[in-house]
């Protein structure tokens, strides 16, 4: 396999853009990524889109607004991990020699409120009986954590505060608003013990990136290329579902089983360990998910995630800074672009160009994306 | 006067309505090859990847392993909010997502609505580790006036 690098990244701020078309929504993200990479659009050989809710022609229009070059255009839907999955497949095509240069774009416009679990909401007895709301399922797991690990609820507030502080420095964040512990703990109860500010918003947004081979990057005079050092992906195995209610729930809320298995393989493939990771962008649609993630990724012992956060170890100046852009919780979570937005933040951190830069410029970054319980991870190096 | 209202299951593939309420049962499936039990039932075993799982009736009693109060319902949900969402571990080792009530509360409700009088003020009645029993409830009536019954678990205030 050939060495692949990220040459450029671009984003549109996450937020609410009900009046924008998908072309308008994605234009700044794609044009910034192209400009950042130094790659003219005519050199893009293949494009991958990550989006869940899209019309018949949207992915084609999103790409072809920059020119009808005749390249293959693919669209992938994998819930919250759509563009992370698109990135991974794009990486495969470049690393394997099928193409030299690829454009990956995530975009989405979301409805407000609960996200339906299926395309036929109301058909399943789980829907009719009120057993499908994701926040309620998360609340069940959160209660278990609080009891099993004697985890203080203040740890969840501390994580929400940390995320809000990070987002306040991110010009692309949906909610760049600093919150206090009291605001979090007194926010609206969604599903006891889960409160509103412990949940991510639904958002609109777009993110894009350009990847190519290390060799090809030289022709663009790229001095800021970031290496894709490794990847891992997978879906839950039977052991993750035993005792569970079925495919609705992914490994992310079942003790991080899938993440643990995948990251073990990822660390072996890249010859690093958790102690070598200087920045991590993890899937945190709820405060609890961040705790499960940092434990599963090996940054701290199982059950200690909440206390680590309380101790400030995951802050931008901490032992292992996570979600320095505010994470899904405060940057926003438009599903489609979320995965590529994680790549964008890690690339900026490794280049030393992040708006909330880690004081000691990181060497190695990790992205962890989950979509419907299917996980995609990357190790990026400078 | 006996209640002759006809009872039908909301979803017969996972919950069967009996001649009497005591005969109501959850339906799972069992893989004779590797010994795993599933709910909802599945034909192909998730562990040994073979077809042929057989239908089994599941236990009517388990242990409450977690619970949450749902403050807002989805538009298509027939359960009125707030309601209690629970996870019950059955002796077969499987977890059931279910609505939760308190036994005395179901009697008081007339069993026409799933939701109980549970709210933030008396939510502490639930405790992890409590015994929870299958206590189906009527979730709606169909056009012929028959009761459409859904599975539900209840804890006892005495437990």
Short mmCIF file of C-alpha atoms in Angstrom, two decimals, chain A residues 28-185:
data_model
loop_
_atom_site.label_atom_id
_atom_site.label_comp_id
_atom_site.label_asym_id
_atom_site.label_seq_id
_atom_site.Cartn_x
_atom_site.Cartn_y
_atom_site.Cartn_z
CA UNK A 28 -17.05 27.00 1.23
CA UNK A 29 -15.92 23.65 2.66
CA UNK A 30 -14.86 22.22 -0.70
CA UNK A 31 -13.30 25.41 -2.01
CA UNK A 32 -11.34 25.87 1.22
CA UNK A 33 -10.13 22.26 1.10
CA UNK A 34 -9.00 22.66 -2.51
CA UNK A 35 -7.30 25.95 -1.77
CA UNK A 36 -5.67 24.54 1.36
CA UNK A 37 -4.37 21.54 -0.59
CA UNK A 38 -3.10 23.45 -3.62
CA UNK A 39 -4.80 20.82 -5.79
CA UNK A 40 -6.87 22.22 -8.67
CA UNK A 41 -10.29 20.61 -9.00
CA UNK A 42 -9.38 19.23 -12.43
CA UNK A 43 -6.77 17.00 -10.70
CA UNK A 44 -9.35 15.32 -8.45
CA UNK A 45 -9.74 11.79 -9.79
CA UNK A 46 -12.53 10.49 -7.57
CA UNK A 47 -14.96 11.98 -5.07
CA UNK A 48 -16.70 10.48 -2.05
CA UNK A 49 -19.62 12.07 -0.25
CA UNK A 50 -20.82 11.23 3.25
CA UNK A 51 -24.44 12.15 3.86
CA UNK A 52 -27.53 10.54 5.35
CA UNK A 53 -30.39 12.72 4.12
CA UNK A 54 -29.88 13.69 0.51
CA UNK A 55 -31.86 13.97 -2.71
CA UNK A 56 -31.39 12.07 -5.94
CA UNK A 57 -28.95 14.50 -7.57
CA UNK A 58 -27.38 16.20 -4.58
CA UNK A 59 -24.05 14.39 -4.35
CA UNK A 60 -23.48 14.88 -8.06
CA UNK A 61 -24.44 18.57 -7.91
CA UNK A 62 -22.27 19.15 -4.85
CA UNK A 63 -19.19 17.88 -6.69
CA UNK A 64 -20.00 19.07 -10.19
CA UNK A 65 -20.55 22.67 -9.12
CA UNK A 66 -16.75 22.82 -9.47
CA UNK A 67 -16.73 21.25 -12.94
CA UNK A 68 -18.02 18.35 -15.01
CA UNK A 69 -14.77 16.40 -15.10
CA UNK A 70 -16.39 13.00 -15.50
CA UNK A 71 -14.88 11.50 -12.33
CA UNK A 72 -16.62 8.75 -10.35
CA UNK A 73 -18.73 10.20 -7.53
CA UNK A 74 -19.75 7.98 -4.64
CA UNK A 75 -22.17 8.63 -1.81
CA UNK A 76 -22.03 6.81 1.50
CA UNK A 77 -24.56 6.83 4.32
CA UNK A 78 -23.41 5.43 7.65
CA UNK A 79 -25.34 7.58 10.09
CA UNK A 80 -23.01 9.72 12.21
CA UNK A 81 -19.99 8.11 10.62
CA UNK A 82 -20.91 8.74 6.99
CA UNK A 83 -17.96 10.90 5.97
CA UNK A 84 -15.57 8.93 8.20
CA UNK A 85 -16.57 5.86 6.20
CA UNK A 86 -16.28 7.85 2.96
CA UNK A 87 -12.77 8.95 3.98
CA UNK A 88 -11.74 5.40 4.76
CA UNK A 89 -12.91 4.06 1.39
CA UNK A 90 -11.31 7.01 -0.41
CA UNK A 91 -8.10 6.21 1.47
CA UNK A 92 -8.31 2.58 0.31
CA UNK A 93 -8.64 3.64 -3.33
CA UNK A 94 -5.60 5.93 -3.13
CA UNK A 95 -3.42 3.66 -0.99
CA UNK A 96 -4.12 0.72 -3.27
CA UNK A 97 -3.13 2.62 -6.40
CA UNK A 98 -6.57 2.84 -7.97
CA UNK A 99 -6.46 6.65 -7.90
CA UNK A 100 -3.89 9.24 -6.88
CA UNK A 101 -6.02 12.08 -5.59
CA UNK A 102 -9.45 12.03 -3.93
CA UNK A 103 -11.90 14.58 -2.57
CA UNK A 104 -14.06 13.63 0.41
CA UNK A 105 -17.06 15.77 1.35
CA UNK A 106 -19.46 15.38 4.24
CA UNK A 107 -22.66 17.43 4.32
CA UNK A 108 -26.02 17.35 5.98
CA UNK A 109 -29.11 19.35 6.86
CA UNK A 110 -30.92 17.90 9.83
CA UNK A 111 -34.41 18.20 11.22
CA UNK A 112 -34.64 19.43 14.79
CA UNK A 113 -35.39 17.07 17.64
CA UNK A 114 -35.07 13.31 17.94
CA UNK A 115 -33.39 11.38 15.15
CA UNK A 116 -35.61 8.52 13.98
CA UNK A 117 -33.90 5.12 14.17
CA UNK A 118 -35.45 3.84 10.95
CA UNK A 119 -36.90 5.11 7.67
CA UNK A 120 -40.28 3.81 8.80
CA UNK A 121 -40.73 5.41 12.21
CA UNK A 122 -43.85 4.11 13.87
CA UNK A 123 -43.74 0.74 12.11
CA UNK A 124 -41.84 -1.16 14.78
CA UNK A 125 -43.41 -2.03 18.12
CA UNK A 126 -40.32 -0.43 19.71
CA UNK A 127 -41.34 2.91 18.20
CA UNK A 128 -44.99 2.61 19.18
CA UNK A 129 -44.09 1.53 22.71
CA UNK A 130 -41.65 4.42 23.17
CA UNK A 131 -38.59 2.17 23.32
CA UNK A 132 -36.59 3.75 20.50
CA UNK A 133 -35.48 7.23 21.67
CA UNK A 134 -31.68 7.26 21.57
CA UNK A 135 -31.36 9.65 24.55
CA UNK A 136 -33.42 7.28 26.70
CA UNK A 137 -31.21 4.37 25.75
CA UNK A 138 -28.16 6.46 26.57
CA UNK A 139 -29.75 7.40 29.89
CA UNK A 140 -30.05 3.70 30.75
CA UNK A 141 -26.34 3.17 30.14
CA UNK A 142 -25.46 6.39 31.92
CA UNK A 143 -27.30 5.25 35.05
CA UNK A 144 -25.33 2.01 34.97
CA UNK A 145 -22.06 3.97 34.78
CA UNK A 146 -23.01 6.24 37.63
CA UNK A 147 -23.81 3.25 39.83
CA UNK A 148 -21.14 0.80 38.68
CA UNK A 149 -18.20 3.22 38.89
CA UNK A 150 -19.63 5.51 41.54
CA UNK A 151 -19.13 8.18 38.91
CA UNK A 152 -20.22 11.66 40.00
CA UNK A 153 -22.73 13.44 37.78
CA UNK A 154 -20.38 16.42 38.06
CA UNK A 155 -18.00 14.56 35.73
CA UNK A 156 -20.62 14.79 33.00
CA UNK A 157 -21.04 18.48 33.72
CA UNK A 158 -17.26 18.96 33.66
CA UNK A 159 -17.05 17.37 30.24
CA UNK A 160 -19.86 19.55 28.90
CA UNK A 161 -18.10 22.65 30.29
CA UNK A 162 -14.77 21.60 28.78
CA UNK A 163 -16.42 21.02 25.40
CA UNK A 164 -18.15 24.39 25.54
CA UNK A 165 -14.85 26.13 26.31
CA UNK A 166 -13.20 24.39 23.36
CA UNK A 167 -16.11 25.27 21.08
CA UNK A 168 -16.00 28.91 22.17
CA UNK A 169 -12.60 29.12 20.43
CA UNK A 170 -13.76 27.32 17.29
CA UNK A 171 -15.13 29.62 14.56
CA UNK A 172 -16.85 26.60 12.97
CA UNK A 173 -18.78 25.54 16.09
CA UNK A 174 -22.58 25.50 16.19
CA UNK A 175 -22.61 26.60 19.84
CA UNK A 176 -19.46 28.62 20.62
CA UNK A 177 -20.89 29.43 24.05
CA UNK A 178 -19.08 28.87 27.33
CA UNK A 179 -21.25 27.01 29.84
CA UNK A 180 -20.91 26.65 33.59
CA UNK A 181 -21.29 23.51 35.65
CA UNK A 182 -24.46 24.94 37.16
CA UNK A 183 -25.95 25.60 33.72
CA UNK A 184 -25.32 22.00 32.70
CA UNK A 185 -26.66 20.48 35.89
#
